[in-house]
Coordinates of C-alpha atoms and ligand atoms in Angstrom, one line a residue:
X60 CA -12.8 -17.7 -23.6
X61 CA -10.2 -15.1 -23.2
X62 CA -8.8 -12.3 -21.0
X63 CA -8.8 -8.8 -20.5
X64 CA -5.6 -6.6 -19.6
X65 CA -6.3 -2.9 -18.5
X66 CA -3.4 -0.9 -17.0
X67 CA -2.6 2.8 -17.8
X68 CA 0.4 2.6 -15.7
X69 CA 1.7 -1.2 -16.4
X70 CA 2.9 -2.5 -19.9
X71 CA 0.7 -5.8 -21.2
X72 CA 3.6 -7.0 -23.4
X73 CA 5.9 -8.5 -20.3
X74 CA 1.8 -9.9 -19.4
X75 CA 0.8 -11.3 -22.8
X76 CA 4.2 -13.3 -22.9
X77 CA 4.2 -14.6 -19.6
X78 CA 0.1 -15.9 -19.8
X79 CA 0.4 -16.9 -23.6
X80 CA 3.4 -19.1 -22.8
X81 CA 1.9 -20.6 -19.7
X82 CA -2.0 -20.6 -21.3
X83 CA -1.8 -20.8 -24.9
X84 CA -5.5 -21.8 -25.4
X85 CA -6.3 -18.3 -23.8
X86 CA -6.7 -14.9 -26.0
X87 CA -4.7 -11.7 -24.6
X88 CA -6.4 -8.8 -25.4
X89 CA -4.8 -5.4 -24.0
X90 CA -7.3 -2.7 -23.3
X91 CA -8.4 -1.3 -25.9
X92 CA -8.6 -4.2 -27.6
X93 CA -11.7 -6.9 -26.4
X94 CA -12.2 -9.4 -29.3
X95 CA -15.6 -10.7 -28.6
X96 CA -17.1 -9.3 -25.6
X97 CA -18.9 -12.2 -24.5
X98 CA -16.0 -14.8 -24.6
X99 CA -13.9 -12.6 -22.1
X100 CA -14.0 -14.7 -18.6
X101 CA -11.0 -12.9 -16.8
X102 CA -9.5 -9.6 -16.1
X103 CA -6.1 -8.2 -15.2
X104 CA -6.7 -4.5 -14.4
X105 CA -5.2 -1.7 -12.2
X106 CA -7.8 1.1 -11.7
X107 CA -10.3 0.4 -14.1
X108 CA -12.7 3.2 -14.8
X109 CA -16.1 3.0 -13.2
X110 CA -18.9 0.7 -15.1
X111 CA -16.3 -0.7 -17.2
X112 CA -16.6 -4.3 -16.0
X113 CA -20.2 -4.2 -17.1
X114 CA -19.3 -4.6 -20.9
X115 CA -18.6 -8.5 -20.1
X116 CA -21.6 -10.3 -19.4
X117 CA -19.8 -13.7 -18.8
X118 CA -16.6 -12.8 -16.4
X119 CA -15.8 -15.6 -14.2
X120 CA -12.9 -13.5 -12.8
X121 CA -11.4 -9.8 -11.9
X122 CA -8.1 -10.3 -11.2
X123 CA -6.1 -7.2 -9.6
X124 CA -2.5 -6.1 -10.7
X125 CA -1.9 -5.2 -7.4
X126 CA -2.2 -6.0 -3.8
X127 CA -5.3 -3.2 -2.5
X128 CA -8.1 -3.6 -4.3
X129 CA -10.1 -0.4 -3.2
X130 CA -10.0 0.8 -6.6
X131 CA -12.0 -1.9 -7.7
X132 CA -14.0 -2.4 -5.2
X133 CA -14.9 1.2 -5.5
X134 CA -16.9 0.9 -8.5
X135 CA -20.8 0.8 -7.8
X136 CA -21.3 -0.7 -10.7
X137 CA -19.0 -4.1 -10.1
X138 CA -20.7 -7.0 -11.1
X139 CA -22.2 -8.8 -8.5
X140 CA -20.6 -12.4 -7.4
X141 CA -17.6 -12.0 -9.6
X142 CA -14.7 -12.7 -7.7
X143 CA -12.0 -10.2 -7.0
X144 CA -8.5 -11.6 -6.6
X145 CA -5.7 -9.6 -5.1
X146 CA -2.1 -10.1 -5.5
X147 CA -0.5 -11.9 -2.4
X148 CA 3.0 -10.6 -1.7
X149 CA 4.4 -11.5 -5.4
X150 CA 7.2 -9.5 -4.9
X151 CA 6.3 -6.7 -3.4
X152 CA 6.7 -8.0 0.2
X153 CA 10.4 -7.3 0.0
X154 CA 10.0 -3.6 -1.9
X155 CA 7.5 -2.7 1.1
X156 CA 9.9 -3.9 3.6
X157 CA 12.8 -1.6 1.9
X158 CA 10.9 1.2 1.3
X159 CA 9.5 1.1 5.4
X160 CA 13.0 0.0 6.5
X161 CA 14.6 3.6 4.6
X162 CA 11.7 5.4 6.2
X163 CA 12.4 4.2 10.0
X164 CA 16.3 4.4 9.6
X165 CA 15.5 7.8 8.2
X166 CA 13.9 9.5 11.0
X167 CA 15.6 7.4 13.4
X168 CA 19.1 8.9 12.4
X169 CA 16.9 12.3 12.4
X170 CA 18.0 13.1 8.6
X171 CA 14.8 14.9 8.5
X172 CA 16.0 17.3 11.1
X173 CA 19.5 17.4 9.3
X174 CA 17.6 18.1 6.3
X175 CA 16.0 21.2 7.7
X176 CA 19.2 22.1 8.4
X177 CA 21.1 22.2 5.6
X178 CA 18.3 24.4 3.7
X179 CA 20.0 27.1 6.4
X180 CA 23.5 25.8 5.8
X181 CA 23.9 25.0 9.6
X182 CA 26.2 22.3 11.1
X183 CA 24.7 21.0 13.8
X184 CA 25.2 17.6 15.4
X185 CA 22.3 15.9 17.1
X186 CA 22.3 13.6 19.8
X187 CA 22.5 9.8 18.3
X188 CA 19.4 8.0 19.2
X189 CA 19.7 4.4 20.2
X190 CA 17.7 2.1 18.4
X191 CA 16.4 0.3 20.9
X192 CA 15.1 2.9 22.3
X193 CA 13.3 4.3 19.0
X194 CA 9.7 1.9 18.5
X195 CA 8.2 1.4 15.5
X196 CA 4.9 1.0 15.0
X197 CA 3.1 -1.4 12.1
X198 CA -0.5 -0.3 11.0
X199 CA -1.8 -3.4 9.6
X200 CA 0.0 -6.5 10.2
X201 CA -1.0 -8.8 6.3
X202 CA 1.4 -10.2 3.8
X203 CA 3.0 -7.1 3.5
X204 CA 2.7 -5.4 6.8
X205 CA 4.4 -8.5 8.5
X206 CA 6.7 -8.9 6.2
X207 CA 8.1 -5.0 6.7
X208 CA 7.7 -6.0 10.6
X209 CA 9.8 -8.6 10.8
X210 CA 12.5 -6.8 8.7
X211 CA 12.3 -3.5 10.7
X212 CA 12.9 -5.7 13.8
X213 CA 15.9 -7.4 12.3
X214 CA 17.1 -4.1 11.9
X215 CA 17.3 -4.1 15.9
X216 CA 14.3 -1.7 16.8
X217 CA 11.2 -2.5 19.2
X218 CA 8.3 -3.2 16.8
X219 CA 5.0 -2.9 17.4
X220 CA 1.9 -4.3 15.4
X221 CA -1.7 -3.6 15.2
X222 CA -4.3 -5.4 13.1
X223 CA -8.0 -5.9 13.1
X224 CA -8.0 -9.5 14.8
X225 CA -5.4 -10.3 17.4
X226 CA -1.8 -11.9 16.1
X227 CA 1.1 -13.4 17.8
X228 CA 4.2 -13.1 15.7
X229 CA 7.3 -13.8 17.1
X230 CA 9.8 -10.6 17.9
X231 CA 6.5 -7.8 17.4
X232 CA 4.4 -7.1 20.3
X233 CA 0.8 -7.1 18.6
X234 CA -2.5 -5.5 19.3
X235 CA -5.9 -6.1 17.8
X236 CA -7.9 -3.3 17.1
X237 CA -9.4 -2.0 20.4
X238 CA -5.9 -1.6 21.6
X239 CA -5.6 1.3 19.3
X240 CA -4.2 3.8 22.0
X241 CA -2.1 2.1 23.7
X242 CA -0.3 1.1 20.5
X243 CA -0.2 4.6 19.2
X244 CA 1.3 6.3 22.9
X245 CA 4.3 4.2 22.1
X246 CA 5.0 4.8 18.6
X247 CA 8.0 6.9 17.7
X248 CA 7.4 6.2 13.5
X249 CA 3.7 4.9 12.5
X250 CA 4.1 2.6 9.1
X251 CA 1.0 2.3 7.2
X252 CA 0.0 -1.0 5.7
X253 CA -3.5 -1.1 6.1
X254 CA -6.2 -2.1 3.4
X255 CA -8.8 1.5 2.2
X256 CA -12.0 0.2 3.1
X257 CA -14.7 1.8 5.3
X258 CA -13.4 1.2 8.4
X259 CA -9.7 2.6 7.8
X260 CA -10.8 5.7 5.4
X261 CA -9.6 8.8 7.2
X262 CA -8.5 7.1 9.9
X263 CA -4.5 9.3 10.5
X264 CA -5.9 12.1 11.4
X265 CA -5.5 14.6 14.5
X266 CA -7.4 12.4 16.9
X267 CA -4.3 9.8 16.1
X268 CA -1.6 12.4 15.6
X269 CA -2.5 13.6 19.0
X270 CA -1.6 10.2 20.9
X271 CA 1.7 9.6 19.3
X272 CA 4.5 10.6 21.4
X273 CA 5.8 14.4 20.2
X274 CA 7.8 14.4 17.2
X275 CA 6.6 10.9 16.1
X276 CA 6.6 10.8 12.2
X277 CA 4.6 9.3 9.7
X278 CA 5.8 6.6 6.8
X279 CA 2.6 6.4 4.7
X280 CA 2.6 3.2 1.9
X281 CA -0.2 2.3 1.9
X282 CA -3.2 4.5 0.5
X283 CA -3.5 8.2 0.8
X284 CA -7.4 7.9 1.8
X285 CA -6.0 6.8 5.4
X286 CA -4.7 10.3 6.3
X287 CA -6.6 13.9 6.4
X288 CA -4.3 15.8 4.5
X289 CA -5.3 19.0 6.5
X290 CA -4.7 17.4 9.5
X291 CA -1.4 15.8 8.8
X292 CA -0.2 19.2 7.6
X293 CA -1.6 21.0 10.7
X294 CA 0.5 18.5 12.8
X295 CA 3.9 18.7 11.1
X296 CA 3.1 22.1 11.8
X297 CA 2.9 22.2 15.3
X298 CA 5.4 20.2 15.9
X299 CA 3.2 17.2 16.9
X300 CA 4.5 15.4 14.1
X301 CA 8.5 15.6 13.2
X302 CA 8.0 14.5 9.5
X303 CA 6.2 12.2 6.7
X304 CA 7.4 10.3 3.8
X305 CA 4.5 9.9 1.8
X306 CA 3.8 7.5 -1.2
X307 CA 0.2 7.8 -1.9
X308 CA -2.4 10.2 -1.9
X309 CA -6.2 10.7 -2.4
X310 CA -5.5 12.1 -5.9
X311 CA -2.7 10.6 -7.9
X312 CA -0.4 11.9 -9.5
X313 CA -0.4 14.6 -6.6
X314 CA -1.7 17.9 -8.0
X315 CA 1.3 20.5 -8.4
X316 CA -0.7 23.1 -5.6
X317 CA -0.8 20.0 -3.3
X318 CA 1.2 21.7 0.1
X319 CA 3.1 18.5 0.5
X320 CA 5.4 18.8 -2.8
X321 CA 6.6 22.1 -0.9
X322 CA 6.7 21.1 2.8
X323 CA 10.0 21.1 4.3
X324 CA 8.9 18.3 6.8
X325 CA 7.6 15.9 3.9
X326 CA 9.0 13.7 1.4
X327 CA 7.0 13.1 -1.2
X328 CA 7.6 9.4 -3.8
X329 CA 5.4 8.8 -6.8
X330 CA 3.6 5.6 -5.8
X331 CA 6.0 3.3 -5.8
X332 CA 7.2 1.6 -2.4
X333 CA 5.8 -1.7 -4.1
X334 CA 6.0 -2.0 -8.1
X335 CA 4.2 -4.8 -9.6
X336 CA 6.8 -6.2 -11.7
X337 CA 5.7 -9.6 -14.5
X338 CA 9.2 -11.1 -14.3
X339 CA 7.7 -11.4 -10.2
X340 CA 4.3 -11.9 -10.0
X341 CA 3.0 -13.0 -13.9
X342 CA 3.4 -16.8 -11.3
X343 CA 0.9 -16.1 -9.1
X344 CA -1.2 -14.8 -12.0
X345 CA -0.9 -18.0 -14.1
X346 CA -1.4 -20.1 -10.9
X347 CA -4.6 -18.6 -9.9
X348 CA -5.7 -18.8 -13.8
X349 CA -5.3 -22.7 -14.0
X350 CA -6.8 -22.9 -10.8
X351 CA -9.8 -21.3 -11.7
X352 CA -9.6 -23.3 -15.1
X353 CA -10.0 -26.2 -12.9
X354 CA -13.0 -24.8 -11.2
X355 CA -10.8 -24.3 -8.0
X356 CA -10.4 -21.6 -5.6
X357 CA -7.9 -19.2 -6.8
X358 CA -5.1 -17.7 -4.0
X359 CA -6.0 -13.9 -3.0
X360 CA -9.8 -13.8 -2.9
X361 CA -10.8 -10.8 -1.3
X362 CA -13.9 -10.3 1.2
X363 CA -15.8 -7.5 -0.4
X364 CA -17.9 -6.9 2.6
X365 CA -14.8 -6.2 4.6
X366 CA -13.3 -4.1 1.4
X367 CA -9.7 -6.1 1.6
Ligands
NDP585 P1 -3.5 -7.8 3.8 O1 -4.9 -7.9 3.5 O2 -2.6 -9.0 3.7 O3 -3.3 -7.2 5.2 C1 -4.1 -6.2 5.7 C2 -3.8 -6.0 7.2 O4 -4.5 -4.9 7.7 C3 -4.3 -7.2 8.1 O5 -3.4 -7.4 9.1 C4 -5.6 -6.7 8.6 O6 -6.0 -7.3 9.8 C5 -5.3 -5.2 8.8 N1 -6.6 -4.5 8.9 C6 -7.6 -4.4 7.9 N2 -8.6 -3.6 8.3 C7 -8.3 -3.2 9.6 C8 -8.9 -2.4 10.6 N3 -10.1 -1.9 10.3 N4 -8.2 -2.2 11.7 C9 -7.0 -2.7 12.0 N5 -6.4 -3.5 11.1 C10 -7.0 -3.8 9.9 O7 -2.9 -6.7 2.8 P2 -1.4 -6.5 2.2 O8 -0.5 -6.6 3.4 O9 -1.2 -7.4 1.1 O10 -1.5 -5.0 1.6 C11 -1.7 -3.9 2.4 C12 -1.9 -2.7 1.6 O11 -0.7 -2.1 1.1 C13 -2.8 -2.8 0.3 O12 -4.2 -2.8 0.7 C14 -2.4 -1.5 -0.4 O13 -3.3 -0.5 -0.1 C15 -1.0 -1.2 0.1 N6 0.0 -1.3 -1.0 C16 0.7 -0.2 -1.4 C17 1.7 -0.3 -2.3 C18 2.6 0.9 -2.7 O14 3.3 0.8 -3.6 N7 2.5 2.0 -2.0 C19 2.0 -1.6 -3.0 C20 1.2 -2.7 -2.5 C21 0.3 -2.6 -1.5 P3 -6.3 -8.8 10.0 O15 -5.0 -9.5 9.9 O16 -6.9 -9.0 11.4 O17 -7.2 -9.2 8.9
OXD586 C1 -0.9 -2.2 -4.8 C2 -0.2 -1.0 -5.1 O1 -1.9 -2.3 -4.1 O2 0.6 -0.9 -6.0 O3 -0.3 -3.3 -5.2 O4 -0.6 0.0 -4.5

């Protein structure tokens, strides 16, 4: 039995050391590299191409090298009653909540209006906002999204979340999904940290720009098939949204015509609000491996009807 590594972003060497110390008994093969087909049981992959999990007829396992799993689950070709297993938090809980928590002090001390401003050299002081008085509003309230919740509100700001099924966490005022509107009226920043599946594809677009409060901005981590890019860009526009830091995006890398590398109302970061890093999660990795070794549940299986 052995494993399968496939990552064109991630390294397998930090992988292979981490697994072969804690499972020696298991062969590491790094993409291109398979040995045997039919001994492989598991695989570690970020965005493997479509089909290619087909080549291994006796997989017990596809094991993600990150939290969303739409990639994956993408694939019309996935085998069928293979598990997926995501990665739970495993260190990017805390890189999420940083990233967010720059986000919402940024546009709360209105740096992208100062920003605007120095492209024209002009020295103008705003009005301070209090931050008590500047909500923020959580799109998706998981491992991650209630992580960055709870951290945004330490920072002293009303939080909101929304999630599919209702929540009570202490310190965030929370609505479930029907609630949608009421959630968004009092949203000064949205922070994405919802799942891509069906149900949230396409879902920032103007019918939710229009029923944030003027000026509200956007802090996208999450997965750039939430927003319509048209839409978001017609918004910024118009002064229905004040700005958008952006760390995802249908195509990745973003294309160098993409209007958002140029848009003085955008700042644009290369995927990384949440870096999978070995020395972090290679734990939860090995853990779910002996588990399933024992013929036990391993932690992170994901509901592929529900796509997260
Ligand atoms: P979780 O599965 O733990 O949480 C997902 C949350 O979204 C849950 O609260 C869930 O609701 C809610 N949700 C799902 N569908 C809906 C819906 N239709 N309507 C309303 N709420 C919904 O995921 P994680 O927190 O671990 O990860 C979130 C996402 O972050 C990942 O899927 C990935 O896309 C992104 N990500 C981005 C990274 C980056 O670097 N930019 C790095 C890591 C992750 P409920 O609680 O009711 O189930
Ligand atoms: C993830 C990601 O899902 O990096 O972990 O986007």
């Amino acid at each position: 039995m052995s494993l399968v590594f496939y990552s064109r972003t991630d390294a397998p060497e930090p992988w292979r050391r981490a697994i072969g110390a804690a499972l020696p008994d298991l062969p590491f093969h790094a993409w291109p590299e398979t040995g045997d087909k039919a001994d492989v049981r598991y695989t570690l992959v970020w965005k493997p191409p479509a089909g290619w999990h087909g080549q291994f007829p006796n997989l017990q396992a596809i094991l993600s090298l990150g939290a969303g799993v739409d990639a994956i689950l993408a694939d019309p070709d996935l085998p069928a009653g293979v598990p997926v297993v995501r990665l739970v938090g495993a260190g990017l809980g805390r890189q999420m909540a940083e990233y967010a928590a720059w986000g919402v002090l940024h546009f709360h001390r209105r740096m992208h209006e100062y920003a605007l401003r120095q492209r024209e050299a002009r020295w103008e002081p705003l009005p301070p906002l209090p931050a008590d008085t500047f909500t923020v509003g959580v799109m998706g309230l998981g491992v991650l999204g209630g992580e960055a919740a709870r951290t945004i509100a330490g920072l002293g700001y009303p939080v909101l979340g929304w999630s599919r099924t209702p929540k009570r966490i202490p310190g965030i005022t929370c609505y479930a999904a029907d609630d949608l509107d009421r959630f968004l009226a009092r949203a000064n920043v949205l922070v994405n940290f919802l799942p891509l599946t069906p149900a949230t594809d396409g879902l920032l677009n103007a019918r939710m720009f229009a029923r944030l409060p003027r000026g509200a901005c956007l802090v996208n981590l999450a997965r750039g098939g939430h927003v319509d890019d048209a839409d978001l860009i017609a918004a910024l526009d118009s002064g229905q949204l004040g700005g958008a830091l952006l760390d995802v995006f249908h195509d990745e890398p973003l294309p160098a015509e993409h209007p958002f590398w140029k848009h003085p109302r955008v700042i644009v970061t290369p995927h990384i609000a949440a870096v999978t890093l070995a020395s972090e999660a290679a734990a939860q990795v090995i853990g779910n491996l002996q588990r399933l070794e024992r013929g036990e549940a391993p932690l992170g299986i994901v509901d592929r009807q529900a796509g997260y």
